[in-house]
mmCIF file of C-alpha atoms and ligand atoms in Angstrom:
data_model
loop_
_atom_site.group_PDB
_atom_site.id
_atom_site.type_symbol
_atom_site.label_atom_id
_atom_site.label_comp_id
_atom_site.label_asym_id
_atom_site.label_seq_id
_atom_site.Cartn_x
_atom_site.Cartn_y
_atom_site.Cartn_z
ATOM 1 C CA UNK A 14 122.550 121.585 102.172
ATOM 2 C CA UNK A 15 123.603 123.398 105.327
ATOM 3 C CA UNK A 16 122.572 126.776 106.565
ATOM 4 C CA UNK A 17 125.222 129.116 105.219
ATOM 5 C CA UNK A 18 125.266 131.330 108.290
ATOM 6 C CA UNK A 19 124.066 131.289 111.836
ATOM 7 C CA UNK A 20 121.383 133.675 110.746
ATOM 8 C CA UNK A 21 118.497 132.578 108.614
ATOM 9 C CA UNK A 22 118.606 133.802 105.028
ATOM 10 C CA UNK A 23 115.916 134.364 102.479
ATOM 11 C CA UNK A 24 115.558 131.257 100.343
ATOM 12 C CA UNK A 25 115.008 131.249 96.568
ATOM 13 C CA UNK A 26 111.498 129.818 96.622
ATOM 14 C CA UNK A 27 109.145 131.976 98.692
ATOM 15 C CA UNK A 28 105.400 131.863 99.262
ATOM 16 C CA UNK A 29 102.736 133.219 101.626
ATOM 17 C CA UNK A 30 101.114 130.870 104.152
ATOM 18 C CA UNK A 31 97.567 129.864 103.123
ATOM 19 C CA UNK A 32 94.800 131.241 105.403
ATOM 20 C CA UNK A 33 93.856 127.705 106.514
ATOM 21 C CA UNK A 34 97.400 126.275 106.543
ATOM 22 C CA UNK A 35 99.141 124.835 109.602
ATOM 23 C CA UNK A 36 102.305 126.737 110.580
ATOM 24 C CA UNK A 37 104.495 123.647 110.818
ATOM 25 C CA UNK A 38 102.952 122.354 107.605
ATOM 26 C CA UNK A 39 103.948 125.662 105.971
ATOM 27 C CA UNK A 40 107.521 125.246 107.235
ATOM 28 C CA UNK A 41 107.685 121.688 105.890
ATOM 29 C CA UNK A 42 106.179 122.724 102.526
ATOM 30 C CA UNK A 43 108.664 125.565 102.117
ATOM 31 C CA UNK A 44 111.634 123.540 103.371
ATOM 32 C CA UNK A 45 110.703 120.914 100.800
ATOM 33 C CA UNK A 46 110.510 123.503 98.025
ATOM 34 C CA UNK A 47 113.971 124.778 98.967
ATOM 35 C CA UNK A 48 115.604 121.327 99.317
ATOM 36 C CA UNK A 49 115.923 121.564 103.101
ATOM 37 C CA UNK A 50 114.961 118.727 105.418
ATOM 38 C CA UNK A 51 112.708 119.208 108.441
ATOM 39 C CA UNK A 52 115.642 117.975 110.528
ATOM 40 C CA UNK A 53 117.823 120.866 109.271
ATOM 41 C CA UNK A 54 115.035 123.345 109.887
ATOM 42 C CA UNK A 55 114.318 122.042 113.409
ATOM 43 C CA UNK A 56 118.016 121.931 114.269
ATOM 44 C CA UNK A 57 118.378 125.548 113.275
ATOM 45 C CA UNK A 58 115.149 126.915 114.757
ATOM 46 C CA UNK A 59 114.760 124.704 117.854
ATOM 47 C CA UNK A 60 116.965 121.671 118.546
ATOM 48 C CA UNK A 61 118.099 118.595 116.562
ATOM 49 C CA UNK A 62 115.530 116.348 118.218
ATOM 50 C CA UNK A 63 112.544 118.656 117.797
ATOM 51 C CA UNK A 64 109.499 117.193 116.055
ATOM 52 C CA UNK A 65 107.655 120.519 116.100
ATOM 53 C CA UNK A 66 108.603 124.138 115.524
ATOM 54 C CA UNK A 67 108.105 126.558 118.401
ATOM 55 C CA UNK A 68 105.903 129.623 118.167
ATOM 56 C CA UNK A 69 109.020 131.773 118.475
ATOM 57 C CA UNK A 70 110.307 130.545 115.113
ATOM 58 C CA UNK A 71 107.625 132.529 113.198
ATOM 59 C CA UNK A 72 109.830 135.599 112.416
ATOM 60 C CA UNK A 73 112.691 133.385 111.154
ATOM 61 C CA UNK A 74 110.308 131.325 109.001
ATOM 62 C CA UNK A 75 108.835 134.536 107.599
ATOM 63 C CA UNK A 76 112.284 135.875 106.757
ATOM 64 C CA UNK A 77 113.416 132.627 105.153
ATOM 65 C CA UNK A 78 110.287 131.761 103.208
ATOM 66 C CA UNK A 79 108.560 135.082 102.551
ATOM 67 C CA UNK A 80 105.342 134.637 104.576
ATOM 68 C CA UNK A 81 103.791 137.266 106.855
ATOM 69 C CA UNK A 82 105.157 136.777 110.408
ATOM 70 C CA UNK A 83 101.788 137.401 112.115
ATOM 71 C CA UNK A 84 100.004 134.894 109.847
ATOM 72 C CA UNK A 85 102.662 132.232 110.475
ATOM 73 C CA UNK A 86 102.600 132.906 114.243
ATOM 74 C CA UNK A 87 98.824 132.447 114.470
ATOM 75 C CA UNK A 88 99.192 129.036 112.784
ATOM 76 C CA UNK A 89 101.748 127.782 115.341
ATOM 77 C CA UNK A 90 100.718 126.507 118.779
ATOM 78 C CA UNK A 91 101.773 128.811 121.605
ATOM 79 C CA UNK A 92 101.596 127.177 125.036
ATOM 80 C CA UNK A 93 101.886 129.347 128.130
ATOM 81 C CA UNK A 94 100.821 129.635 131.752
ATOM 82 C CA UNK A 95 97.700 131.590 132.453
ATOM 83 C CA UNK A 96 96.179 131.793 135.908
ATOM 84 C CA UNK A 97 98.075 128.705 137.076
ATOM 85 C CA UNK A 98 97.228 126.401 134.176
ATOM 86 C CA UNK A 99 98.879 125.683 130.841
ATOM 87 C CA UNK A 100 96.807 126.965 127.969
ATOM 88 C CA UNK A 101 97.447 126.908 124.234
ATOM 89 C CA UNK A 102 96.736 129.623 121.689
ATOM 90 C CA UNK A 103 96.271 128.485 118.109
ATOM 91 C CA UNK A 104 94.521 129.948 115.068
ATOM 92 C CA UNK A 105 93.377 132.888 117.206
ATOM 93 C CA UNK A 106 91.589 130.639 119.685
ATOM 94 C CA UNK A 107 92.454 129.621 123.224
ATOM 95 C CA UNK A 108 92.458 125.971 124.264
ATOM 96 C CA UNK A 109 92.294 125.017 127.936
ATOM 97 C CA UNK A 110 93.041 121.322 127.416
ATOM 98 C CA UNK A 111 96.380 120.235 125.895
ATOM 99 C CA UNK A 112 94.853 117.068 124.446
ATOM 100 C CA UNK A 113 92.630 119.188 122.201
ATOM 101 C CA UNK A 114 95.685 119.852 120.008
ATOM 102 C CA UNK A 115 97.965 117.210 118.526
ATOM 103 C CA UNK A 116 101.190 119.081 117.754
ATOM 104 C CA UNK A 117 103.503 116.090 117.825
ATOM 105 C CA UNK A 118 101.149 113.537 116.251
ATOM 106 C CA UNK A 119 99.891 115.155 113.023
ATOM 107 C CA UNK A 120 96.870 113.680 111.269
ATOM 108 C CA UNK A 121 96.024 114.351 107.634
ATOM 109 C CA UNK A 122 93.753 113.742 104.680
ATOM 110 C CA UNK A 123 95.974 112.259 101.933
ATOM 111 C CA UNK A 124 93.515 113.386 99.228
ATOM 112 C CA UNK A 125 93.610 117.021 100.417
ATOM 113 C CA UNK A 126 97.404 116.981 100.660
ATOM 114 C CA UNK A 127 97.689 115.854 97.058
ATOM 115 C CA UNK A 128 94.972 118.175 95.719
ATOM 116 C CA UNK A 129 95.724 121.340 97.701
ATOM 117 C CA UNK A 130 99.406 120.842 98.515
ATOM 118 C CA UNK A 131 99.254 122.104 102.087
ATOM 119 C CA UNK A 132 98.408 120.796 105.569
ATOM 120 C CA UNK A 133 95.283 122.341 107.087
ATOM 121 C CA UNK A 134 95.564 124.020 110.481
ATOM 122 C CA UNK A 135 92.278 122.429 111.536
ATOM 123 C CA UNK A 136 93.911 118.957 111.426
ATOM 124 C CA UNK A 137 95.923 119.957 114.504
ATOM 125 C CA UNK A 138 92.703 119.788 116.511
ATOM 126 C CA UNK A 139 92.353 116.296 117.930
ATOM 127 C CA UNK A 140 88.604 116.076 117.361
ATOM 128 C CA UNK A 141 88.911 117.303 113.769
ATOM 129 C CA UNK A 142 89.081 113.640 112.849
ATOM 130 C CA UNK A 143 87.374 113.731 109.439
ATOM 131 C CA UNK A 144 87.943 115.550 106.163
ATOM 132 C CA UNK A 145 84.720 117.426 105.440
ATOM 133 C CA UNK A 146 85.638 117.708 101.769
ATOM 134 C CA UNK A 147 86.440 114.060 101.026
ATOM 135 C CA UNK A 148 84.289 112.678 103.853
ATOM 136 C CA UNK A 149 86.928 110.239 105.111
ATOM 137 C CA UNK A 150 88.454 109.680 108.510
ATOM 138 C CA UNK A 151 91.903 111.323 108.674
ATOM 139 C CA UNK A 152 94.993 109.116 109.069
ATOM 140 C CA UNK A 153 97.853 109.418 111.566
ATOM 141 C CA UNK A 154 99.722 106.311 110.471
ATOM 142 C CA UNK A 155 101.455 105.375 107.225
ATOM 143 C CA UNK A 156 100.893 102.008 105.541
ATOM 144 C CA UNK A 157 104.385 101.064 106.843
ATOM 145 C CA UNK A 158 103.085 101.265 110.419
ATOM 146 C CA UNK A 159 104.965 104.427 111.424
ATOM 147 C CA UNK A 160 103.076 107.214 113.137
ATOM 148 C CA UNK A 161 102.969 110.220 110.828
ATOM 149 C CA UNK A 162 105.401 112.886 112.012
ATOM 150 C CA UNK A 163 106.332 116.393 110.870
ATOM 151 C CA UNK A 164 109.831 115.004 110.729
ATOM 152 C CA UNK A 165 109.339 113.190 107.445
ATOM 153 C CA UNK A 166 110.736 113.190 103.921
ATOM 154 C CA UNK A 167 108.259 115.751 102.608
ATOM 155 C CA UNK A 168 104.709 116.940 103.091
ATOM 156 C CA UNK A 169 103.401 114.067 100.943
ATOM 157 C CA UNK A 170 105.930 111.347 101.727
ATOM 158 C CA UNK A 171 106.588 109.242 104.838
ATOM 159 C CA UNK A 172 110.051 108.469 106.143
ATOM 160 C CA UNK A 173 109.708 105.064 104.493
ATOM 161 C CA UNK A 174 109.378 106.689 101.069
ATOM 162 C CA UNK A 175 105.680 105.873 100.551
ATOM 163 C CA UNK A 176 103.259 108.614 99.565
ATOM 164 C CA UNK A 177 100.471 108.869 102.130
ATOM 165 C CA UNK A 178 97.916 108.419 99.387
ATOM 166 C CA UNK A 179 99.201 104.835 99.234
ATOM 167 C CA UNK A 180 97.752 104.394 102.717
ATOM 168 C CA UNK A 181 94.201 105.005 101.555
ATOM 169 C CA UNK A 182 93.273 101.333 101.732
ATOM 170 C CA UNK A 183 93.250 101.929 105.486
ATOM 171 C CA UNK A 184 91.082 105.071 105.219
ATOM 172 C CA UNK A 185 87.630 104.742 106.746
ATOM 173 C CA UNK A 186 84.598 106.591 105.396
ATOM 174 C CA UNK A 187 83.517 109.340 107.805
ATOM 175 C CA UNK A 188 80.369 108.785 109.828
ATOM 176 C CA UNK A 189 77.539 111.325 109.437
ATOM 177 C CA UNK A 190 77.615 112.438 113.045
ATOM 178 C CA UNK A 191 81.390 112.934 113.143
ATOM 179 C CA UNK A 192 81.212 114.902 109.881
ATOM 180 C CA UNK A 193 78.609 117.232 111.380
ATOM 181 C CA UNK A 194 80.834 117.764 114.435
ATOM 182 C CA UNK A 195 83.878 118.440 112.210
ATOM 183 C CA UNK A 196 81.922 120.920 110.062
ATOM 184 C CA UNK A 197 80.862 122.736 113.218
ATOM 185 C CA UNK A 198 84.491 122.847 114.427
ATOM 186 C CA UNK A 199 85.560 124.333 111.068
ATOM 187 C CA UNK A 200 82.796 126.899 111.331
ATOM 188 C CA UNK A 201 83.786 127.877 114.874
ATOM 189 C CA UNK A 202 87.469 128.062 113.964
ATOM 190 C CA UNK A 203 86.888 131.000 111.725
ATOM 191 C CA UNK A 204 84.159 132.135 109.440
ATOM 192 C CA UNK A 205 86.696 134.118 107.402
ATOM 193 C CA UNK A 206 89.084 131.272 106.796
ATOM 194 C CA UNK A 207 87.055 128.125 106.440
ATOM 195 C CA UNK A 208 84.131 126.956 104.386
ATOM 196 C CA UNK A 209 80.743 128.151 105.491
ATOM 197 C CA UNK A 210 78.403 125.791 107.242
ATOM 198 C CA UNK A 211 75.950 123.878 105.079
ATOM 199 C CA UNK A 212 72.244 123.525 105.701
ATOM 200 C CA UNK A 213 72.751 119.822 106.432
ATOM 201 C CA UNK A 214 74.536 120.668 109.678
ATOM 202 C CA UNK A 215 71.930 123.143 110.862
ATOM 203 C CA UNK A 216 71.022 120.999 113.882
ATOM 204 C CA UNK A 217 74.274 122.214 115.463
ATOM 205 C CA UNK A 218 73.637 125.873 114.593
ATOM 206 C CA UNK A 219 72.631 126.560 118.229
ATOM 207 C CA UNK A 220 76.375 126.290 118.954
ATOM 208 C CA UNK A 221 77.379 128.931 116.395
ATOM 209 C CA UNK A 222 78.202 131.485 119.123
ATOM 210 C CA UNK A 223 80.055 129.043 121.333
ATOM 211 C CA UNK A 224 83.858 129.193 121.602
ATOM 212 C CA UNK A 225 85.558 126.357 119.771
ATOM 213 C CA UNK A 226 87.232 125.278 123.040
ATOM 214 C CA UNK A 227 83.944 124.896 124.924
ATOM 215 C CA UNK A 228 82.379 123.087 121.964
ATOM 216 C CA UNK A 229 85.311 120.631 121.890
ATOM 217 C CA UNK A 230 84.996 120.040 125.618
ATOM 218 C CA UNK A 231 81.276 119.415 125.231
ATOM 219 C CA UNK A 232 81.937 116.830 122.519
ATOM 220 C CA UNK A 233 84.663 115.193 124.651
ATOM 221 C CA UNK A 234 82.293 115.088 127.603
ATOM 222 C CA UNK A 235 79.369 113.550 125.733
ATOM 223 C CA UNK A 236 81.319 111.235 123.422
ATOM 224 C CA UNK A 237 82.574 108.353 125.563
ATOM 225 C CA UNK A 238 80.300 105.413 126.235
ATOM 226 C CA UNK A 239 78.948 104.479 129.671
ATOM 227 C CA UNK A 240 81.608 101.784 129.852
ATOM 228 C CA UNK A 241 84.364 104.331 129.214
ATOM 229 C CA UNK A 242 82.806 106.717 131.735
ATOM 230 C CA UNK A 243 82.924 103.894 134.220
ATOM 231 C CA UNK A 244 86.670 103.615 133.846
ATOM 232 C CA UNK A 245 87.285 100.498 131.785
ATOM 233 C CA UNK A 246 88.897 102.420 128.923
ATOM 234 C CA UNK A 247 89.891 105.582 130.772
ATOM 235 C CA UNK A 248 93.145 105.758 128.808
ATOM 236 C CA UNK A 249 91.160 106.823 125.735
ATOM 237 C CA UNK A 250 89.957 109.860 127.642
ATOM 238 C CA UNK A 251 93.473 111.006 128.490
ATOM 239 C CA UNK A 252 95.798 109.857 125.693
ATOM 240 C CA UNK A 253 95.792 111.333 122.202
ATOM 241 C CA UNK A 254 93.277 109.118 120.406
ATOM 242 C CA UNK A 255 93.706 107.852 116.859
ATOM 243 C CA UNK A 256 91.523 109.695 114.314
ATOM 244 C CA UNK A 257 89.284 106.605 114.206
ATOM 245 C CA UNK A 258 88.791 106.640 117.996
ATOM 246 C CA UNK A 259 88.111 110.386 117.833
ATOM 247 C CA UNK A 260 85.562 109.753 115.052
ATOM 248 C CA UNK A 261 83.643 107.255 117.206
ATOM 249 C CA UNK A 262 83.703 109.756 120.090
ATOM 250 C CA UNK A 263 82.452 112.590 117.861
ATOM 251 C CA UNK A 264 79.731 110.384 116.376
ATOM 252 C CA UNK A 265 78.462 109.301 119.783
ATOM 253 C CA UNK A 266 78.549 112.907 121.038
ATOM 254 C CA UNK A 267 76.527 113.987 117.996
ATOM 255 C CA UNK A 268 73.840 111.403 118.823
ATOM 256 C CA UNK A 269 73.640 112.666 122.410
ATOM 257 C CA UNK A 270 73.544 116.327 121.333
ATOM 258 C CA UNK A 271 70.623 115.509 119.036
ATOM 259 C CA UNK A 272 68.843 113.768 121.915
ATOM 260 C CA UNK A 273 69.473 116.837 124.034
ATOM 261 C CA UNK A 274 68.111 119.235 121.416
ATOM 262 C CA UNK A 275 65.069 117.129 120.649
ATOM 263 C CA UNK A 276 64.363 116.334 124.301
ATOM 264 C CA UNK A 277 64.565 112.562 123.684
ATOM 265 C CA UNK A 278 65.938 110.376 126.444
ATOM 266 C CA UNK A 279 67.364 113.410 128.278
ATOM 267 C CA UNK A 280 67.256 111.700 131.684
ATOM 268 C CA UNK A 281 69.917 109.211 130.561
ATOM 269 C CA UNK A 282 72.296 112.137 130.061
ATOM 270 C CA UNK A 283 72.363 112.770 133.834
ATOM 271 C CA UNK A 284 75.343 110.412 133.908
ATOM 272 C CA UNK A 285 77.350 113.161 132.170
ATOM 273 C CA UNK A 286 76.317 115.951 134.569
ATOM 274 C CA UNK A 287 79.646 116.222 136.497
ATOM 275 C CA UNK A 288 81.615 116.821 133.273
ATOM 276 C CA UNK A 289 79.032 119.268 131.950
ATOM 277 C CA UNK A 290 78.995 121.202 135.239
ATOM 278 C CA UNK A 291 82.773 121.593 135.141
ATOM 279 C CA UNK A 292 82.566 122.913 131.568
ATOM 280 C CA UNK A 293 79.956 125.462 132.669
ATOM 281 C CA UNK A 294 82.108 126.523 135.623
ATOM 282 C CA UNK A 295 85.129 127.134 133.396
ATOM 283 C CA UNK A 296 83.175 128.883 130.622
ATOM 284 C CA UNK A 297 84.508 132.371 129.998
ATOM 285 C CA UNK A 298 82.231 133.963 127.412
ATOM 286 C CA UNK A 299 78.582 134.864 127.949
ATOM 287 C CA UNK A 300 77.278 132.675 125.073
ATOM 288 C CA UNK A 301 79.261 129.710 126.468
ATOM 289 C CA UNK A 302 77.826 130.192 129.963
ATOM 290 C CA UNK A 303 74.290 130.602 128.649
ATOM 291 C CA UNK A 304 74.442 127.547 126.443
ATOM 292 C CA UNK A 305 75.977 125.376 129.140
ATOM 293 C CA UNK A 306 73.380 126.623 131.654
ATOM 294 C CA UNK A 307 70.584 125.771 129.286
ATOM 295 C CA UNK A 308 72.034 122.311 128.635
ATOM 296 C CA UNK A 309 72.294 121.666 132.385
ATOM 297 C CA UNK A 310 68.791 122.960 132.989
ATOM 298 C CA UNK A 311 67.586 120.571 130.324
ATOM 299 C CA UNK A 312 69.256 117.560 131.887
ATOM 300 C CA UNK A 313 68.797 118.264 135.582
ATOM 301 C CA UNK A 314 65.580 116.835 136.947
ATOM 302 C CA UNK A 315 64.655 120.043 138.831
ATOM 303 C CA UNK A 316 62.071 121.910 136.765
ATOM 304 C CA UNK A 317 62.121 125.244 138.661
ATOM 305 C CA UNK A 318 65.773 125.785 137.650
ATOM 306 C CA UNK A 319 64.911 125.262 134.008
ATOM 307 C CA UNK A 320 62.014 127.735 134.217
ATOM 308 C CA UNK A 321 64.085 130.392 135.939
ATOM 309 C CA UNK A 322 66.968 130.128 133.457
ATOM 310 C CA UNK A 323 64.681 130.005 130.451
ATOM 311 C CA UNK A 324 63.044 133.307 131.397
ATOM 312 C CA UNK A 325 66.396 135.088 131.401
ATOM 313 C CA UNK A 326 68.093 133.997 128.250
ATOM 314 C CA UNK A 327 67.027 134.269 124.622
ATOM 315 C CA UNK A 328 69.625 131.623 123.683
ATOM 316 C CA UNK A 329 68.002 129.080 125.981
ATOM 317 C CA UNK A 330 64.672 129.771 124.332
ATOM 318 C CA UNK A 331 66.131 129.111 120.889
ATOM 319 C CA UNK A 332 67.827 125.951 122.122
ATOM 320 C CA UNK A 333 64.756 124.458 123.711
ATOM 321 C CA UNK A 334 61.861 125.836 121.778
ATOM 322 C CA UNK A 335 63.416 125.872 118.326
HETATM 323 ZN ZN1 LIG B 417 90.389 115.734 102.201
HETATM 324 ZN ZN1 LIG B 418 105.763 104.938 105.937
#
C-alpha cells in the first residue's frame, strides 16, 4: 500500500495511545493495524532510512491514527539545544545525557508485548533493563542475532519472521537489586501513568522526590565496578549497553545505595566522589541538590560538613537517621 496523497489521511483503524505507551511503538502498532510498514511510515514522516520517528511527526500520527497529538508528542523523544548542551525531553521529563535514552536500539519484554499489545515508553530508558511485571531482563536482540529495531515486520515480529517470544530461551531472570532500581524509575517517571511503588522497594523511597534524570545519573555513577572505573572497560560507560549489562550496573548500584543508606562501608564509596560531585553541580531542583549534598556529606571524610548540612535540611535527616 502507498500513501494515496502527499498529505496524511485518516486510516480506517484508529486508537488512542496508551498512557504508558512509547510514541514510536504506537506508530508501529497502528501502522501494523492498517497494513502499513514502518518503512512506509518513516519514508513519509521522516526519510526512507529513518529508524525512528521525529517528535515533529506527532500531529501527522494523530491525524492518521486518531490519537491525541499532545499525548503522542510526549511519548516521542525531542532532542534540542539548551544552554549549550543537547538535552532530550521524553515522557514529560528532561534528560541531560543522551545515553539515558535508547531511541534507535529498542529493548522490550516479549511477555508484555504479547499480553498488553503495546511497547512501554519506559523501555526507552537505557537503565529500565528489567520488566517489573514479569521480573525478567529485557531483550534487545532476536534469536536470529539481529538487534531489535523499530524497523521490523510488526510490533511482535522480527525482520526474520520470528516472534520475539521465541527468543525467551535467552531471557535472564531479573536480579533483585535491578528490579528495585527499575521500580523506582517507573515510580519517578510518573505516578499517574505507572504502577505505584510496592513496600518491597521502600529502601529507595528516599529518592521519591528526585528527578528521574538525577536518579539515573546516580545509578550510572555508582554502578560500574572499580575495574571499570579504572578504565579497563570504559566503553561500557559510553556505549549503549545491552539490557543484561545495564542490569548488572543497576544491581551493583543498588548494593552501593544500600551501603550508603545503612552507613556500611561508606569510606569505600569515596572512589565515586568525582562523579557524584558533578551530579550535584548539575542538579537543578531543590530536592536533587539536597539529596546529592547529603550523599556527598555522608561519603566525604570531613565531619563538620556533614553536621552543617544535616542541620539545614529535613531530607538529609530522613536519609541518614531514618
Ligand atoms: Zn513483561
Ligand atoms: Zn530475528
